[in-house]
């Protein structure tokens, strides 16, 4: 998906096209996390919140002076090493929020941040273990766009065969992020 424009109608069309492509991938691709028996006719697509630009925000990115490698818990108990890269600070409504952003330990040039998070919808309207965002970043970026309309469930939400990092406690938001993928209850 290309970077959405500021035009609301164009943004919604691009987001809906992205979602349609993802649903087609999940329904037909051999790499789909949807169990084979639930694809091809039985799979009618993922459940999403309606697009809402209030959940597309600019965040200040402050890299940590000491980028420690940490172990994130996973859905299968296998530890996953990640580097705590930096802190993202942003506002949604009147709430001042922050999330830690992570990278892979072997990355020398950071091009993408991994942001696992939980919020007040987790376990009710969205997958209980949390959702993910990924954000492109260039060296020396001081701000990034967090588009929670692109928040997605980890593959383990669809298939227990996958190992998925669980968001750390520090990445639990005290508000509801009613954007992105909702819980999948077709299985």
mmCIF file with all atom_site columns, C-alpha atoms in Angstrom:
data_model
loop_
_atom_site.group_PDB
_atom_site.id
_atom_site.type_symbol
_atom_site.label_atom_id
_atom_site.label_alt_id
_atom_site.label_comp_id
_atom_site.label_asym_id
_atom_site.label_entity_id
_atom_site.label_seq_id
_atom_site.pdbx_PDB_ins_code
_atom_site.Cartn_x
_atom_site.Cartn_y
_atom_site.Cartn_z
_atom_site.occupancy
_atom_site.B_iso_or_equiv
_atom_site.pdbx_formal_charge
_atom_site.auth_seq_id
_atom_site.auth_comp_id
_atom_site.auth_asym_id
_atom_site.auth_atom_id
_atom_site.pdbx_PDB_model_num
ATOM 1   C CA . UNK A 1 1   ? 0.000   0.000   0.000  1.00 0.00 ? 1   UNK A CA 1
ATOM 2   C CA . UNK A 1 2   ? 1.337   3.406   -0.839 1.00 0.00 ? 2   UNK A CA 1
ATOM 3   C CA . UNK A 1 3   ? 1.482   6.085   1.811  1.00 0.00 ? 3   UNK A CA 1
ATOM 4   C CA . UNK A 1 4   ? -2.069  7.408   2.214  1.00 0.00 ? 4   UNK A CA 1
ATOM 5   C CA . UNK A 1 5   ? -2.694  10.970  1.156  1.00 0.00 ? 5   UNK A CA 1
ATOM 6   C CA . UNK A 1 6   ? -4.235  13.642  3.341  1.00 0.00 ? 6   UNK A CA 1
ATOM 7   C CA . UNK A 1 7   ? -7.378  13.547  1.174  1.00 0.00 ? 7   UNK A CA 1
ATOM 8   C CA . UNK A 1 8   ? -9.868  11.672  3.341  1.00 0.00 ? 8   UNK A CA 1
ATOM 9   C CA . UNK A 1 9   ? -11.672 9.944   0.456  1.00 0.00 ? 9   UNK A CA 1
ATOM 10  C CA . UNK A 1 10  ? -8.405  8.853   -1.186 1.00 0.00 ? 10  UNK A CA 1
ATOM 11  C CA . UNK A 1 11  ? -7.100  7.619   2.171  1.00 0.00 ? 11  UNK A CA 1
ATOM 12  C CA . UNK A 1 12  ? -10.233 5.494   2.743  1.00 0.00 ? 12  UNK A CA 1
ATOM 13  C CA . UNK A 1 13  ? -10.046 4.046   -0.800 1.00 0.00 ? 13  UNK A CA 1
ATOM 14  C CA . UNK A 1 14  ? -6.358  3.133   -0.361 1.00 0.00 ? 14  UNK A CA 1
ATOM 15  C CA . UNK A 1 15  ? -7.018  1.555   3.042  1.00 0.00 ? 15  UNK A CA 1
ATOM 16  C CA . UNK A 1 16  ? -9.969  -0.448  1.704  1.00 0.00 ? 16  UNK A CA 1
ATOM 17  C CA . UNK A 1 17  ? -7.870  -1.635  -1.259 1.00 0.00 ? 17  UNK A CA 1
ATOM 18  C CA . UNK A 1 18  ? -5.081  -2.699  1.111  1.00 0.00 ? 18  UNK A CA 1
ATOM 19  C CA . UNK A 1 19  ? -7.586  -4.616  3.253  1.00 0.00 ? 19  UNK A CA 1
ATOM 20  C CA . UNK A 1 20  ? -9.106  -6.298  0.204  1.00 0.00 ? 20  UNK A CA 1
ATOM 21  C CA . UNK A 1 21  ? -5.661  -7.426  -0.972 1.00 0.00 ? 21  UNK A CA 1
ATOM 22  C CA . UNK A 1 22  ? -4.866  -8.776  2.489  1.00 0.00 ? 22  UNK A CA 1
ATOM 23  C CA . UNK A 1 23  ? -8.154  -10.704 2.609  1.00 0.00 ? 23  UNK A CA 1
ATOM 24  C CA . UNK A 1 24  ? -7.389  -12.214 -0.825 1.00 0.00 ? 24  UNK A CA 1
ATOM 25  C CA . UNK A 1 25  ? -3.912  -13.237 0.370  1.00 0.00 ? 25  UNK A CA 1
ATOM 26  C CA . UNK A 1 26  ? -5.371  -14.838 3.500  1.00 0.00 ? 26  UNK A CA 1
ATOM 27  C CA . UNK A 1 27  ? -7.998  -16.688 1.426  1.00 0.00 ? 27  UNK A CA 1
ATOM 28  C CA . UNK A 1 28  ? -5.749  -18.021 -1.343 1.00 0.00 ? 28  UNK A CA 1
ATOM 29  C CA . UNK A 1 29  ? -2.030  -17.876 -0.586 1.00 0.00 ? 29  UNK A CA 1
ATOM 30  C CA . UNK A 1 30  ? -0.098  -20.984 0.504  1.00 0.00 ? 30  UNK A CA 1
ATOM 31  C CA . UNK A 1 31  ? 1.608   -18.651 3.040  1.00 0.00 ? 31  UNK A CA 1
ATOM 32  C CA . UNK A 1 32  ? -1.727  -17.659 4.609  1.00 0.00 ? 32  UNK A CA 1
ATOM 33  C CA . UNK A 1 33  ? -1.978  -18.195 8.372  1.00 0.00 ? 33  UNK A CA 1
ATOM 34  C CA . UNK A 1 34  ? -5.625  -19.217 8.008  1.00 0.00 ? 34  UNK A CA 1
ATOM 35  C CA . UNK A 1 35  ? -5.842  -23.015 8.433  1.00 0.00 ? 35  UNK A CA 1
ATOM 36  C CA . UNK A 1 36  ? -6.202  -24.618 5.005  1.00 0.00 ? 36  UNK A CA 1
ATOM 37  C CA . UNK A 1 37  ? -9.619  -26.090 5.750  1.00 0.00 ? 37  UNK A CA 1
ATOM 38  C CA . UNK A 1 38  ? -11.031 -22.645 6.525  1.00 0.00 ? 38  UNK A CA 1
ATOM 39  C CA . UNK A 1 39  ? -9.885  -21.014 3.270  1.00 0.00 ? 39  UNK A CA 1
ATOM 40  C CA . UNK A 1 40  ? -11.546 -21.144 -0.161 1.00 0.00 ? 40  UNK A CA 1
ATOM 41  C CA . UNK A 1 41  ? -15.166 -20.314 0.439  1.00 0.00 ? 41  UNK A CA 1
ATOM 42  C CA . UNK A 1 42  ? -15.302 -20.599 4.208  1.00 0.00 ? 42  UNK A CA 1
ATOM 43  C CA . UNK A 1 43  ? -13.087 -17.555 4.730  1.00 0.00 ? 43  UNK A CA 1
ATOM 44  C CA . UNK A 1 44  ? -15.066 -14.374 4.150  1.00 0.00 ? 44  UNK A CA 1
ATOM 45  C CA . UNK A 1 45  ? -12.373 -11.916 5.165  1.00 0.00 ? 45  UNK A CA 1
ATOM 46  C CA . UNK A 1 46  ? -11.043 -10.326 8.314  1.00 0.00 ? 46  UNK A CA 1
ATOM 47  C CA . UNK A 1 47  ? -13.014 -8.002  10.542 1.00 0.00 ? 47  UNK A CA 1
ATOM 48  C CA . UNK A 1 48  ? -11.893 -4.365  10.629 1.00 0.00 ? 48  UNK A CA 1
ATOM 49  C CA . UNK A 1 49  ? -12.897 -1.163  12.342 1.00 0.00 ? 49  UNK A CA 1
ATOM 50  C CA . UNK A 1 50  ? -14.070 1.521   9.916  1.00 0.00 ? 50  UNK A CA 1
ATOM 51  C CA . UNK A 1 51  ? -11.242 3.832   8.811  1.00 0.00 ? 51  UNK A CA 1
ATOM 52  C CA . UNK A 1 52  ? -10.787 6.704   11.243 1.00 0.00 ? 52  UNK A CA 1
ATOM 53  C CA . UNK A 1 53  ? -8.136  9.351   10.662 1.00 0.00 ? 53  UNK A CA 1
ATOM 54  C CA . UNK A 1 54  ? -8.247  10.277  14.357 1.00 0.00 ? 54  UNK A CA 1
ATOM 55  C CA . UNK A 1 55  ? -6.119  7.138   14.824 1.00 0.00 ? 55  UNK A CA 1
ATOM 56  C CA . UNK A 1 56  ? -3.484  8.293   12.312 1.00 0.00 ? 56  UNK A CA 1
ATOM 57  C CA . UNK A 1 57  ? -1.121  10.435  14.364 1.00 0.00 ? 57  UNK A CA 1
ATOM 58  C CA . UNK A 1 58  ? 2.351   11.931  14.295 1.00 0.00 ? 58  UNK A CA 1
ATOM 59  C CA . UNK A 1 59  ? 4.628   10.571  17.003 1.00 0.00 ? 59  UNK A CA 1
ATOM 60  C CA . UNK A 1 60  ? 7.881   11.990  18.283 1.00 0.00 ? 60  UNK A CA 1
ATOM 61  C CA . UNK A 1 61  ? 10.612  9.363   18.053 1.00 0.00 ? 61  UNK A CA 1
ATOM 62  C CA . UNK A 1 62  ? 13.335  9.479   20.699 1.00 0.00 ? 62  UNK A CA 1
ATOM 63  C CA . UNK A 1 63  ? 15.962  6.741   20.243 1.00 0.00 ? 63  UNK A CA 1
ATOM 64  C CA . UNK A 1 64  ? 17.180  5.263   23.512 1.00 0.00 ? 64  UNK A CA 1
ATOM 65  C CA . UNK A 1 65  ? 20.757  6.177   24.432 1.00 0.00 ? 65  UNK A CA 1
ATOM 66  C CA . UNK A 1 66  ? 21.329  2.549   25.444 1.00 0.00 ? 66  UNK A CA 1
ATOM 67  C CA . UNK A 1 67  ? 19.598  0.195   23.023 1.00 0.00 ? 67  UNK A CA 1
ATOM 68  C CA . UNK A 1 68  ? 19.316  -2.923  25.111 1.00 0.00 ? 68  UNK A CA 1
ATOM 69  C CA . UNK A 1 69  ? 18.506  -6.305  23.647 1.00 0.00 ? 69  UNK A CA 1
ATOM 70  C CA . UNK A 1 70  ? 15.493  -7.664  25.508 1.00 0.00 ? 70  UNK A CA 1
ATOM 71  C CA . UNK A 1 71  ? 13.617  -10.935 25.438 1.00 0.00 ? 71  UNK A CA 1
ATOM 72  C CA . UNK A 1 72  ? 9.948   -10.706 24.574 1.00 0.00 ? 72  UNK A CA 1
ATOM 73  C CA . UNK A 1 73  ? 7.612   -13.489 25.641 1.00 0.00 ? 73  UNK A CA 1
ATOM 74  C CA . UNK A 1 74  ? 5.849   -15.296 22.802 1.00 0.00 ? 74  UNK A CA 1
ATOM 75  C CA . UNK A 1 75  ? 2.637   -17.207 22.228 1.00 0.00 ? 75  UNK A CA 1
ATOM 76  C CA . UNK A 1 76  ? 4.509   -20.535 22.257 1.00 0.00 ? 76  UNK A CA 1
ATOM 77  C CA . UNK A 1 77  ? 6.942   -19.785 25.071 1.00 0.00 ? 77  UNK A CA 1
ATOM 78  C CA . UNK A 1 78  ? 9.942   -19.487 22.741 1.00 0.00 ? 78  UNK A CA 1
ATOM 79  C CA . UNK A 1 79  ? 11.882  -16.329 23.649 1.00 0.00 ? 79  UNK A CA 1
ATOM 80  C CA . UNK A 1 80  ? 12.210  -13.638 20.954 1.00 0.00 ? 80  UNK A CA 1
ATOM 81  C CA . UNK A 1 81  ? 15.144  -11.251 21.061 1.00 0.00 ? 81  UNK A CA 1
ATOM 82  C CA . UNK A 1 82  ? 14.406  -7.628  20.140 1.00 0.00 ? 82  UNK A CA 1
ATOM 83  C CA . UNK A 1 83  ? 16.300  -4.372  20.524 1.00 0.00 ? 83  UNK A CA 1
ATOM 84  C CA . UNK A 1 84  ? 14.488  -1.602  22.431 1.00 0.00 ? 84  UNK A CA 1
ATOM 85  C CA . UNK A 1 85  ? 15.159  1.087   19.846 1.00 0.00 ? 85  UNK A CA 1
ATOM 86  C CA . UNK A 1 86  ? 13.262  4.128   21.058 1.00 0.00 ? 86  UNK A CA 1
ATOM 87  C CA . UNK A 1 87  ? 10.194  5.731   22.532 1.00 0.00 ? 87  UNK A CA 1
ATOM 88  C CA . UNK A 1 88  ? 7.249   7.045   20.547 1.00 0.00 ? 88  UNK A CA 1
ATOM 89  C CA . UNK A 1 89  ? 5.206   9.853   22.128 1.00 0.00 ? 89  UNK A CA 1
ATOM 90  C CA . UNK A 1 90  ? 1.876   10.888  20.643 1.00 0.00 ? 90  UNK A CA 1
ATOM 91  C CA . UNK A 1 91  ? -1.598  12.179  21.454 1.00 0.00 ? 91  UNK A CA 1
ATOM 92  C CA . UNK A 1 92  ? -4.952  10.597  20.640 1.00 0.00 ? 92  UNK A CA 1
ATOM 93  C CA . UNK A 1 93  ? -7.888  12.751  21.691 1.00 0.00 ? 93  UNK A CA 1
ATOM 94  C CA . UNK A 1 94  ? -6.725  14.213  24.990 1.00 0.00 ? 94  UNK A CA 1
ATOM 95  C CA . UNK A 1 95  ? -4.587  11.222  25.992 1.00 0.00 ? 95  UNK A CA 1
ATOM 96  C CA . UNK A 1 96  ? -0.816  11.672  25.959 1.00 0.00 ? 96  UNK A CA 1
ATOM 97  C CA . UNK A 1 97  ? 0.569   8.245   25.121 1.00 0.00 ? 97  UNK A CA 1
ATOM 98  C CA . UNK A 1 98  ? 3.849   6.453   24.564 1.00 0.00 ? 98  UNK A CA 1
ATOM 99  C CA . UNK A 1 99  ? 5.019   3.144   23.182 1.00 0.00 ? 99  UNK A CA 1
ATOM 100 C CA . UNK A 1 100 ? 8.403   1.463   22.932 1.00 0.00 ? 100 UNK A CA 1
ATOM 101 C CA . UNK A 1 101 ? 9.555   0.619   19.416 1.00 0.00 ? 101 UNK A CA 1
ATOM 102 C CA . UNK A 1 102 ? 11.703  -2.424  18.671 1.00 0.00 ? 102 UNK A CA 1
ATOM 103 C CA . UNK A 1 103 ? 14.021  -3.680  15.941 1.00 0.00 ? 103 UNK A CA 1
ATOM 104 C CA . UNK A 1 104 ? 15.635  -6.981  15.067 1.00 0.00 ? 104 UNK A CA 1
ATOM 105 C CA . UNK A 1 105 ? 19.028  -7.515  16.776 1.00 0.00 ? 105 UNK A CA 1
ATOM 106 C CA . UNK A 1 106 ? 20.839  -8.253  13.512 1.00 0.00 ? 106 UNK A CA 1
ATOM 107 C CA . UNK A 1 107 ? 19.745  -5.060  11.714 1.00 0.00 ? 107 UNK A CA 1
ATOM 108 C CA . UNK A 1 108 ? 22.610  -2.655  11.124 1.00 0.00 ? 108 UNK A CA 1
ATOM 109 C CA . UNK A 1 109 ? 20.619  0.028   9.310  1.00 0.00 ? 109 UNK A CA 1
ATOM 110 C CA . UNK A 1 110 ? 17.223  0.584   10.880 1.00 0.00 ? 110 UNK A CA 1
ATOM 111 C CA . UNK A 1 111 ? 14.499  0.901   8.257  1.00 0.00 ? 111 UNK A CA 1
ATOM 112 C CA . UNK A 1 112 ? 11.466  -0.345  10.174 1.00 0.00 ? 112 UNK A CA 1
ATOM 113 C CA . UNK A 1 113 ? 10.215  -0.224  13.732 1.00 0.00 ? 113 UNK A CA 1
ATOM 114 C CA . UNK A 1 114 ? 8.137   -3.015  15.265 1.00 0.00 ? 114 UNK A CA 1
ATOM 115 C CA . UNK A 1 115 ? 5.503   -1.790  17.710 1.00 0.00 ? 115 UNK A CA 1
ATOM 116 C CA . UNK A 1 116 ? 3.573   -4.502  19.562 1.00 0.00 ? 116 UNK A CA 1
ATOM 117 C CA . UNK A 1 117 ? 0.803   -3.069  21.736 1.00 0.00 ? 117 UNK A CA 1
ATOM 118 C CA . UNK A 1 118 ? -2.283  -3.785  23.797 1.00 0.00 ? 118 UNK A CA 1
ATOM 119 C CA . UNK A 1 119 ? -5.116  -1.376  24.510 1.00 0.00 ? 119 UNK A CA 1
ATOM 120 C CA . UNK A 1 120 ? -8.553  -1.268  26.135 1.00 0.00 ? 120 UNK A CA 1
ATOM 121 C CA . UNK A 1 121 ? -10.043 -3.297  23.228 1.00 0.00 ? 121 UNK A CA 1
ATOM 122 C CA . UNK A 1 122 ? -7.624  -6.240  23.718 1.00 0.00 ? 122 UNK A CA 1
ATOM 123 C CA . UNK A 1 123 ? -9.451  -9.416  24.654 1.00 0.00 ? 123 UNK A CA 1
ATOM 124 C CA . UNK A 1 124 ? -12.857 -7.899  23.858 1.00 0.00 ? 124 UNK A CA 1
ATOM 125 C CA . UNK A 1 125 ? -13.028 -6.419  20.380 1.00 0.00 ? 125 UNK A CA 1
ATOM 126 C CA . UNK A 1 126 ? -9.462  -7.255  19.330 1.00 0.00 ? 126 UNK A CA 1
ATOM 127 C CA . UNK A 1 127 ? -7.087  -10.176 19.768 1.00 0.00 ? 127 UNK A CA 1
ATOM 128 C CA . UNK A 1 128 ? -6.402  -10.695 23.464 1.00 0.00 ? 128 UNK A CA 1
ATOM 129 C CA . UNK A 1 129 ? -2.617  -10.904 23.285 1.00 0.00 ? 129 UNK A CA 1
ATOM 130 C CA . UNK A 1 130 ? -2.403  -7.598  21.398 1.00 0.00 ? 130 UNK A CA 1
ATOM 131 C CA . UNK A 1 131 ? -1.784  -6.241  17.930 1.00 0.00 ? 131 UNK A CA 1
ATOM 132 C CA . UNK A 1 132 ? 1.153   -4.933  15.938 1.00 0.00 ? 132 UNK A CA 1
ATOM 133 C CA . UNK A 1 133 ? 2.190   -1.913  13.931 1.00 0.00 ? 133 UNK A CA 1
ATOM 134 C CA . UNK A 1 134 ? 5.239   -1.552  11.717 1.00 0.00 ? 134 UNK A CA 1
ATOM 135 C CA . UNK A 1 135 ? 6.566   1.864   10.777 1.00 0.00 ? 135 UNK A CA 1
ATOM 136 C CA . UNK A 1 136 ? 9.155   2.772   8.185  1.00 0.00 ? 136 UNK A CA 1
ATOM 137 C CA . UNK A 1 137 ? 11.904  4.994   9.536  1.00 0.00 ? 137 UNK A CA 1
ATOM 138 C CA . UNK A 1 138 ? 14.974  6.681   8.096  1.00 0.00 ? 138 UNK A CA 1
ATOM 139 C CA . UNK A 1 139 ? 18.155  7.591   9.971  1.00 0.00 ? 139 UNK A CA 1
ATOM 140 C CA . UNK A 1 140 ? 17.713  10.728  12.044 1.00 0.00 ? 140 UNK A CA 1
ATOM 141 C CA . UNK A 1 141 ? 13.891  10.753  11.790 1.00 0.00 ? 141 UNK A CA 1
ATOM 142 C CA . UNK A 1 142 ? 12.492  12.680  14.733 1.00 0.00 ? 142 UNK A CA 1
ATOM 143 C CA . UNK A 1 143 ? 8.850   11.977  13.922 1.00 0.00 ? 143 UNK A CA 1
ATOM 144 C CA . UNK A 1 144 ? 6.937   9.077   12.386 1.00 0.00 ? 144 UNK A CA 1
ATOM 145 C CA . UNK A 1 145 ? 3.324   8.516   11.436 1.00 0.00 ? 145 UNK A CA 1
ATOM 146 C CA . UNK A 1 146 ? 1.522   5.905   13.532 1.00 0.00 ? 146 UNK A CA 1
ATOM 147 C CA . UNK A 1 147 ? -1.512  4.734   11.591 1.00 0.00 ? 147 UNK A CA 1
ATOM 148 C CA . UNK A 1 148 ? -3.508  2.502   13.904 1.00 0.00 ? 148 UNK A CA 1
ATOM 149 C CA . UNK A 1 149 ? -5.900  1.823   10.992 1.00 0.00 ? 149 UNK A CA 1
ATOM 150 C CA . UNK A 1 150 ? -3.089  -0.506  9.888  1.00 0.00 ? 150 UNK A CA 1
ATOM 151 C CA . UNK A 1 151 ? -2.857  -2.271  13.278 1.00 0.00 ? 151 UNK A CA 1
ATOM 152 C CA . UNK A 1 152 ? -2.964  -5.993  12.668 1.00 0.00 ? 152 UNK A CA 1
ATOM 153 C CA . UNK A 1 153 ? -3.292  -9.243  14.540 1.00 0.00 ? 153 UNK A CA 1
ATOM 154 C CA . UNK A 1 154 ? -0.269  -11.530 14.754 1.00 0.00 ? 154 UNK A CA 1
ATOM 155 C CA . UNK A 1 155 ? -0.491  -14.763 12.761 1.00 0.00 ? 155 UNK A CA 1
ATOM 156 C CA . UNK A 1 156 ? -0.981  -16.748 15.981 1.00 0.00 ? 156 UNK A CA 1
ATOM 157 C CA . UNK A 1 157 ? -4.440  -15.122 16.244 1.00 0.00 ? 157 UNK A CA 1
ATOM 158 C CA . UNK A 1 158 ? -5.389  -17.282 13.233 1.00 0.00 ? 158 UNK A CA 1
ATOM 159 C CA . UNK A 1 159 ? -3.259  -20.362 13.722 1.00 0.00 ? 159 UNK A CA 1
ATOM 160 C CA . UNK A 1 160 ? -1.581  -21.732 16.878 1.00 0.00 ? 160 UNK A CA 1
ATOM 161 C CA . UNK A 1 161 ? 1.322   -23.074 14.787 1.00 0.00 ? 161 UNK A CA 1
ATOM 162 C CA . UNK A 1 162 ? 2.860   -19.592 14.671 1.00 0.00 ? 162 UNK A CA 1
ATOM 163 C CA . UNK A 1 163 ? 5.133   -18.084 17.308 1.00 0.00 ? 163 UNK A CA 1
ATOM 164 C CA . UNK A 1 164 ? 4.252   -14.446 17.971 1.00 0.00 ? 164 UNK A CA 1
ATOM 165 C CA . UNK A 1 165 ? 5.843   -11.898 20.323 1.00 0.00 ? 165 UNK A CA 1
ATOM 166 C CA . UNK A 1 166 ? 3.545   -10.708 23.094 1.00 0.00 ? 166 UNK A CA 1
ATOM 167 C CA . UNK A 1 167 ? 3.541   -6.952  23.695 1.00 0.00 ? 167 UNK A CA 1
ATOM 168 C CA . UNK A 1 168 ? 5.482   -6.042  26.829 1.00 0.00 ? 168 UNK A CA 1
ATOM 169 C CA . UNK A 1 169 ? 3.592   -4.422  29.729 1.00 0.00 ? 169 UNK A CA 1
ATOM 170 C CA . UNK A 1 170 ? 5.120   -1.026  28.902 1.00 0.00 ? 170 UNK A CA 1
ATOM 171 C CA . UNK A 1 171 ? 3.218   -1.107  25.594 1.00 0.00 ? 171 UNK A CA 1
ATOM 172 C CA . UNK A 1 172 ? -0.255  -1.287  27.119 1.00 0.00 ? 172 UNK A CA 1
ATOM 173 C CA . UNK A 1 173 ? -2.277  1.802   26.228 1.00 0.00 ? 173 UNK A CA 1
ATOM 174 C CA . UNK A 1 174 ? -4.945  2.920   28.718 1.00 0.00 ? 174 UNK A CA 1
ATOM 175 C CA . UNK A 1 175 ? -7.419  3.868   25.976 1.00 0.00 ? 175 UNK A CA 1
ATOM 176 C CA . UNK A 1 176 ? -9.367  1.988   23.316 1.00 0.00 ? 176 UNK A CA 1
ATOM 177 C CA . UNK A 1 177 ? -7.726  1.986   19.889 1.00 0.00 ? 177 UNK A CA 1
ATOM 178 C CA . UNK A 1 178 ? -10.856 1.329   17.816 1.00 0.00 ? 178 UNK A CA 1
ATOM 179 C CA . UNK A 1 179 ? -8.890  1.064   14.570 1.00 0.00 ? 179 UNK A CA 1
ATOM 180 C CA . UNK A 1 180 ? -7.319  -1.661  12.467 1.00 0.00 ? 180 UNK A CA 1
ATOM 181 C CA . UNK A 1 181 ? -8.092  -5.363  12.673 1.00 0.00 ? 181 UNK A CA 1
ATOM 182 C CA . UNK A 1 182 ? -10.661 -6.711  15.071 1.00 0.00 ? 182 UNK A CA 1
ATOM 183 C CA . UNK A 1 183 ? -10.795 -10.187 16.577 1.00 0.00 ? 183 UNK A CA 1
ATOM 184 C CA . UNK A 1 184 ? -11.311 -13.000 14.064 1.00 0.00 ? 184 UNK A CA 1
ATOM 185 C CA . UNK A 1 185 ? -14.067 -15.266 15.286 1.00 0.00 ? 185 UNK A CA 1
ATOM 186 C CA . UNK A 1 186 ? -14.673 -17.470 12.276 1.00 0.00 ? 186 UNK A CA 1
ATOM 187 C CA . UNK A 1 187 ? -12.745 -20.463 13.620 1.00 0.00 ? 187 UNK A CA 1
#
